[in-house]
XYZ file of C-alpha atoms in Angstrom:
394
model
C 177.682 60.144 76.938
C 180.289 60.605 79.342
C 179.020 63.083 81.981
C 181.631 63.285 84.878
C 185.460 63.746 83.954
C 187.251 60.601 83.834
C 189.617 59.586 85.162
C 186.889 60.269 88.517
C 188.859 61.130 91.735
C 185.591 62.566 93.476
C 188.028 64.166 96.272
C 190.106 66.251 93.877
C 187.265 67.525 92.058
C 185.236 68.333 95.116
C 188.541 70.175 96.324
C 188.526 72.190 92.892
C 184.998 73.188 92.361
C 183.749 74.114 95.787
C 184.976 77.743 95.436
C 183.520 77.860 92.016
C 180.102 76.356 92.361
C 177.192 78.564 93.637
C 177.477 79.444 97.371
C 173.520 78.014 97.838
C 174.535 74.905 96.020
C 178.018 74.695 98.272
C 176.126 75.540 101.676
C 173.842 72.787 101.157
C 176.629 69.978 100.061
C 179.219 71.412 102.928
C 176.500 70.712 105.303
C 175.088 67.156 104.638
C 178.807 66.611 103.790
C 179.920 67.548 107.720
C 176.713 65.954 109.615
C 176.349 62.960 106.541
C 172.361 63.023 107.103
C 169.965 64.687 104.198
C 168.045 65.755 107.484
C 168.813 68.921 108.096
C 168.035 70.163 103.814
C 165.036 72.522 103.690
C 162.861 71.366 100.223
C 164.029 74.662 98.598
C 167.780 72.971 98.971
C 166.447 69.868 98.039
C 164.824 71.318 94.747
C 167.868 73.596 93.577
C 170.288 70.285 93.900
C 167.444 68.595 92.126
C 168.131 71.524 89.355
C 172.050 71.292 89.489
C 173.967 71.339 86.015
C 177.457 72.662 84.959
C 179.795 72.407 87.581
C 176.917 72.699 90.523
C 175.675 68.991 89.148
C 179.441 67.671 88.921
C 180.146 69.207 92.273
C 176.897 67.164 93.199
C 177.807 63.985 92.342
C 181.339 64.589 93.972
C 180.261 65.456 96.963
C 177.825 62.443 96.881
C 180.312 59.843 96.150
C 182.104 61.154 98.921
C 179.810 61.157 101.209
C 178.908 57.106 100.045
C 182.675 56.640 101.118
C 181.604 57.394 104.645
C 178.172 55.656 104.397
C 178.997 52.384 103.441
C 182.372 52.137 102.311
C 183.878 51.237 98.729
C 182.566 48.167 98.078
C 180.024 47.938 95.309
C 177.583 45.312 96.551
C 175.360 42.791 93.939
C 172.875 39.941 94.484
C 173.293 36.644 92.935
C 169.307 36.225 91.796
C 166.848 35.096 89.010
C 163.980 37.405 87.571
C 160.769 35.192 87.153
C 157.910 36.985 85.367
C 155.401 34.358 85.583
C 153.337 36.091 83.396
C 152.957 38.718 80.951
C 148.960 38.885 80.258
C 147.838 42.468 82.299
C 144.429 44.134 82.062
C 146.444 47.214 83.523
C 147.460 49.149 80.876
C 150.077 51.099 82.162
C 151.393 53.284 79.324
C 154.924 52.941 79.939
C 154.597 49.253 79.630
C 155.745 47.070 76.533
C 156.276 44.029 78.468
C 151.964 43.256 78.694
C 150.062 41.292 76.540
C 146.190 40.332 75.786
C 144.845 36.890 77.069
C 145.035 35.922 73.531
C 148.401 37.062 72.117
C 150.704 34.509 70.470
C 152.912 35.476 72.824
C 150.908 35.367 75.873
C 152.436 33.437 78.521
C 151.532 31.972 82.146
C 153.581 29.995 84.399
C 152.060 27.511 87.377
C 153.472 27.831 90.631
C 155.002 24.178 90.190
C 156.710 25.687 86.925
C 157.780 28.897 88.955
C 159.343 26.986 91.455
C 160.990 24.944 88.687
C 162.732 28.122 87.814
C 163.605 28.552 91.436
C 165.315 25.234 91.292
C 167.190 26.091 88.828
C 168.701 29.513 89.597
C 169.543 27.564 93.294
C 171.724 25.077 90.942
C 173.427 28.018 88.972
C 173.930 30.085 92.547
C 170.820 32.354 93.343
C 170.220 33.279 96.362
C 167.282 35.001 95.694
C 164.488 34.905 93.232
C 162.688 38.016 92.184
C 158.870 37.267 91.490
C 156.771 40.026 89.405
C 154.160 39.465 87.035
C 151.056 41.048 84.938
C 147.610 41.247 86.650
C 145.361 38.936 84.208
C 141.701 38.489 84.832
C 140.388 35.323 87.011
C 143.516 34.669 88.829
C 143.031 32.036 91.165
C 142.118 33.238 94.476
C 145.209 31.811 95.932
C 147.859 32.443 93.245
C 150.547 34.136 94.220
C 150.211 32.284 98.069
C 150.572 29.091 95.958
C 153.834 30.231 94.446
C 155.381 31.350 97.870
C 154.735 27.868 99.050
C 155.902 25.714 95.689
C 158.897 27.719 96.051
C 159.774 27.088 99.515
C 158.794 23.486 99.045
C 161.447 22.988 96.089
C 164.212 25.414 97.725
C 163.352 26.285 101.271
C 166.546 28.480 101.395
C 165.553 30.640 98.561
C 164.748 34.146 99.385
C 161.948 34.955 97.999
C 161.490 39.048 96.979
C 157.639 39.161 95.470
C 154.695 41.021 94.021
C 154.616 44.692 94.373
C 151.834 46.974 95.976
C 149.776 46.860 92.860
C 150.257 43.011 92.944
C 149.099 42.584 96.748
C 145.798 45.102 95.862
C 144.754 42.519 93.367
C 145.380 39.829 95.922
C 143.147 41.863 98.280
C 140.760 42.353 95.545
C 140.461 38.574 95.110
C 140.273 36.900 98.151
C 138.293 39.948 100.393
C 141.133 40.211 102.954
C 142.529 43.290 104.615
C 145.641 44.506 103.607
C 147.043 43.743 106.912
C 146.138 39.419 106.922
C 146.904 39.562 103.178
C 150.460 40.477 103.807
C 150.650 38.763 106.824
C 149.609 35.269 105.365
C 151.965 36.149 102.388
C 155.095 36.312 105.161
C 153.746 33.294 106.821
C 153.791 31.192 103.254
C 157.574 32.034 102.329
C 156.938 35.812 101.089
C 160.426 37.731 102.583
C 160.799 41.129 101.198
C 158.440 42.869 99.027
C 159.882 45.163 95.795
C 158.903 48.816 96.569
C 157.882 48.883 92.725
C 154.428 50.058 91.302
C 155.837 53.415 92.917
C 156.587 55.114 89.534
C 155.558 59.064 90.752
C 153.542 58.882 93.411
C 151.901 61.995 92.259
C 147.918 61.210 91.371
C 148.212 63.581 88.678
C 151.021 62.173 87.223
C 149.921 58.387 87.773
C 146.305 59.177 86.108
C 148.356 60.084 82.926
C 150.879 57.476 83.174
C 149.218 54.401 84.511
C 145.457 55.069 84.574
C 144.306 51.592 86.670
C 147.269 51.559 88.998
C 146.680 51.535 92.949
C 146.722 55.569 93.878
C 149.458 57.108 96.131
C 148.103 56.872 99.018
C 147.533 52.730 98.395
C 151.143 52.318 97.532
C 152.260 54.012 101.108
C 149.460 52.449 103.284
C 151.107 48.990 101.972
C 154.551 49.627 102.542
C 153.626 50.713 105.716
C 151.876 47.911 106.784
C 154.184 45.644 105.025
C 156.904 47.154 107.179
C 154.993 46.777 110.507
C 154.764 43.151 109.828
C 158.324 42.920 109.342
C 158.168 42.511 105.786
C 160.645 44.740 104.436
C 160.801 46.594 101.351
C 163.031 48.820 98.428
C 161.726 52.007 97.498
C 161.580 53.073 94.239
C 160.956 56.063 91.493
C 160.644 55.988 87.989
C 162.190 59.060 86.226
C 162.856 60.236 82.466
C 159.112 60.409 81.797
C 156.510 63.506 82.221
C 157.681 63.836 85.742
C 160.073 66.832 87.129
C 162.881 67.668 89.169
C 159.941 68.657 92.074
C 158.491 65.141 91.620
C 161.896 63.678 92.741
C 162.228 65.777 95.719
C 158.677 65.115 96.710
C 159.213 61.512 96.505
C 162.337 61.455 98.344
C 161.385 63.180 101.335
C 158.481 60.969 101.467
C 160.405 58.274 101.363
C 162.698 59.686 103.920
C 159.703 59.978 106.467
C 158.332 56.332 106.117
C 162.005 55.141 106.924
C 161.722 57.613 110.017
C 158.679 55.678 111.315
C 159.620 52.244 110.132
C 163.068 51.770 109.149
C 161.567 48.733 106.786
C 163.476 49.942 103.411
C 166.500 48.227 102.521
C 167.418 50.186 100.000
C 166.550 53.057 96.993
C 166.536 52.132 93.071
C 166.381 54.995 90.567
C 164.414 53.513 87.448
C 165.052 55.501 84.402
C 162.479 55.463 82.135
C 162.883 53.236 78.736
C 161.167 54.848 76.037
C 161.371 53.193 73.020
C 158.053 50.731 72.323
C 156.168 52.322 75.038
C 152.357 53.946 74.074
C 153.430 57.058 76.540
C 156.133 57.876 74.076
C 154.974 57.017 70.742
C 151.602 59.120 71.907
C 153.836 62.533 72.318
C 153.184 61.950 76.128
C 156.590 61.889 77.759
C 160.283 62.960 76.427
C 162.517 60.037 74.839
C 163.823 59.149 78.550
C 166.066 60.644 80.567
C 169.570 62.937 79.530
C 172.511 61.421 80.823
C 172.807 64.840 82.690
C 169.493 63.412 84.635
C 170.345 59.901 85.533
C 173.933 61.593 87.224
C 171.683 64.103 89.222
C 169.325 61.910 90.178
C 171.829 59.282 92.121
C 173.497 61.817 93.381
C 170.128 63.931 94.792
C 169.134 60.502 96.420
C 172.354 59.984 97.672
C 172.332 63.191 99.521
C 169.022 63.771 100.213
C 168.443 60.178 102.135
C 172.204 59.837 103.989
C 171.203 59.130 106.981
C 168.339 57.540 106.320
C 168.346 55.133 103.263
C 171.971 54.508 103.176
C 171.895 51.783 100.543
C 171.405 53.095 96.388
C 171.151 50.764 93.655
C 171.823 51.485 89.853
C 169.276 49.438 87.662
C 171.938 48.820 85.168
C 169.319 47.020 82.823
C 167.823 50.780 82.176
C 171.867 52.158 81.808
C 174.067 51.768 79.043
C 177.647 50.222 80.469
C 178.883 53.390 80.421
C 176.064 55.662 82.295
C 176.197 52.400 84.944
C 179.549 53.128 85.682
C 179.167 56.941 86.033
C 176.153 56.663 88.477
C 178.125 54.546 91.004
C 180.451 57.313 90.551
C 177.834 59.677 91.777
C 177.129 58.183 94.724
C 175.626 54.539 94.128
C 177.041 51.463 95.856
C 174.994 48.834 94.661
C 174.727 47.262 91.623
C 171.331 45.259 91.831
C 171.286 41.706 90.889
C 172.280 39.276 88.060
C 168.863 38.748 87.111
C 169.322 35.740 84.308
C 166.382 36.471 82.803
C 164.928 40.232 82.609
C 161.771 40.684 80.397
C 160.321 44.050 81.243
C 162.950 46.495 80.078
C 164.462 44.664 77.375
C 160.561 44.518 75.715
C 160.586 48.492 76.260
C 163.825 48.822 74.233
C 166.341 48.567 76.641
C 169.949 47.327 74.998
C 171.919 46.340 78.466
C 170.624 42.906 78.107
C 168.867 39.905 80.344
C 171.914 38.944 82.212
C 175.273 40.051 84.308
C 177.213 37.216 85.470
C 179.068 37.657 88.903
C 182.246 37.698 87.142
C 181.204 40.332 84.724
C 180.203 42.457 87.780
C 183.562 41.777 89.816
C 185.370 43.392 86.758
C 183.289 46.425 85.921
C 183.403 47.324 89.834
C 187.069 46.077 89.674
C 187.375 48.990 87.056
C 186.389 51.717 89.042
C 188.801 50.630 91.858
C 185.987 49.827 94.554
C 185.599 46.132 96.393
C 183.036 43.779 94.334
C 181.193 42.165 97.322
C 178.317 39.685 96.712
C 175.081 40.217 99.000
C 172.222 38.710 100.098
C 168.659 40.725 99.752
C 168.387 42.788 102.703
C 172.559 43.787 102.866
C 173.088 42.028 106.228
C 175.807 39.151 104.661
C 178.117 41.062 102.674
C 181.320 38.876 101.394
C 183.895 40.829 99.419
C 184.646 38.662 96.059
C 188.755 38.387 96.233
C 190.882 38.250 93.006
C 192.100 34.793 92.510
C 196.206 34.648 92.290
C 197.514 32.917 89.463
């Protein structure tokens, strides 16, 4: 569903709806518009953006993609990299999970580290620069596991950069092998480990992760990791999952946290908005949660995060494997400039019911950024090589 008016010139529809949108909702844009930091926004701002629709929300998202123009720029920015789930046996339960399976499923998989870093190989060969390592938490993991696959990796392809194992993934570690958090992490870094994926975040609301995944680390685990993943030099994304049971105050919440570990760290590279795919999960098909977001949601919530963390986060990533084409394109019109990574081979939200598929080749990105008349530019993980992809001349 097409939510902002096409063809999107963010400059001449700021121009005409800023007289016509709510003076609250214009105050708070003009400002953050003129200093370009989400800073100075008192939470009451924060939550009536966070509530925009009619011409307030497409006001919002103008104003955001402006505002991204004088954050980063007009490229739109990708990763060449391979998803490796190395295995999909969980005792977690997480309700809006269809990727898990039992021990003894037909379908039940587990990869070695050897095999993982065969997969590593492999993406290297087909231009990866980065391999994206996430996997269920099955009972009587060895000790050592995921250590093991940071150094078969590094072994195979010692220029791969390695992005691994999120907060809930490092507790279990923890769990295992009776370390702190602190030499956990820190022997992770010194066996290959380079960024860790802010995921595992969903809300981090206790309330709202008791209903939604029961088992999972608590808030106040996820934060105490990032941090200390962060003061190690181990930096990290930040994500939030949305479309669910959550609401607009969840967002907010999450944001400004988010904002204030950047403040004392600086260690996030970069926020990812993960809409929620509905269709085989339990929390659905229990009456728990609505059918996903509205299109109306996934617009305001790129553009809240856009203007709510200028200044701070700078860098916003669509996950275009929760979008349809179309809603992809809108959101980097509403203040995204990122377009995540190739993947090659996504599991998780195509087993939820997710339609965008497993795969976007570099190409393919080049000419749906090409279409919105911004700069394709590949990346590596933490956005410090950028190299704009130029049109080849017949």
């Amino acid at each position: 569903m097409q939510v902002l008016p096409q063809p999107w010139n963010a400059e001449a529809v700021w121009r005409a709806l800023a007289p016509e949108i709510s003076p609250e909702v214009s105050r708070s844009l003009e400002n953050v518009l003129q200093t370009q930091d989400g800073i100075s926004l008192l939470r009451e701002e924060c939550l009536r953006l966070a509530n925009a629709s009619g011409n307030d929300l497409i006001a919002m998202a103008a104003a955001a993609d402006l505002l991204r123009r004088k954050l980063v720029g007009d490229a739109i920015t990708y990763v060449v990299n391979r998803n490796i789930n190395f295995t999909n046996v969980c005792f977690v339960g997480c309700k809006f999970c269809a990727f898990f399976r039992g021990p003894n499923h037909p379908e039940a998989n587990f990869y070695s580290p050897e095999q993982v870093a065969q997969k590593a190989v492999e993406a290297r060969r087909l231009g990866a620069t980065e391999v994206c390592i996430q996997g269920g938490l099955p009972h009587n993991l060895p000790k050592f596991y995921y250590r093991d696959i940071l150094r078969a990796i590094k072994d195979a392809v010692p220029e791969m950069h390695i992005h691994a194992f999120s907060p809930m993934e490092v507790t279990y570690g923890v769990q295992l092998t009776g370390m702190t958090i602190r030499d956990y992490l820190a022997m992770l870094r010194d066996n290959g480990l380079d960024t860790l994926p802010g995921t595992a975040a969903e809300i981090l609301h206790d309330d709202v992760r008791q209903l939604v995944s029961k088992y999972k680390l608590n808030a106040a685990s996820w934060e105490e990791i990032i941090r200390t993943a962060h003061a190690l030099g181990i930096r990290t994304t930040s994500t939030l999952m949305y479309g669910h049971v959550e609401s607009p105050e969840h967002w907010v919440d999450q944001l400004l946290l988010f904002r204030r570990i950047q403040s004392d760290t600086g260690g996030f590279t970069e926020f990812v908005p993960l809409g929620f795919v509905h269709n085989n999960t339990r929390l659905f098909l229990e009456g728990l949660s609505r059918p996903g977001p509205t299109p109306e949601e996934h617009i305001r919530i790129h553009a809240l995060a856009r203007i709510m963390l200028a200044g701070s986060i700078n860098n916003l990533q669509v996950s275009w494997v929760k979008l349809t084409r179309e809603m992809t394109q809108q959101c980097l019109q509403a203040g995204a400039n990122d377009f995540g990574g190739t993947l090659m081979e996504e599991n998780i939200s195509r087993l939820a019911g997710s339609t965008a598929g497993q795969y976007v080749s570099p190409d393919e990105f080049d000419e749906r950024i090409r279409a919105l008349g911004r700069i394709p530019a590949q990346r590596n993980t933490t956005y410090t090589k950028i190299t704009p992809r130029l049109e080849e001349v017949a």
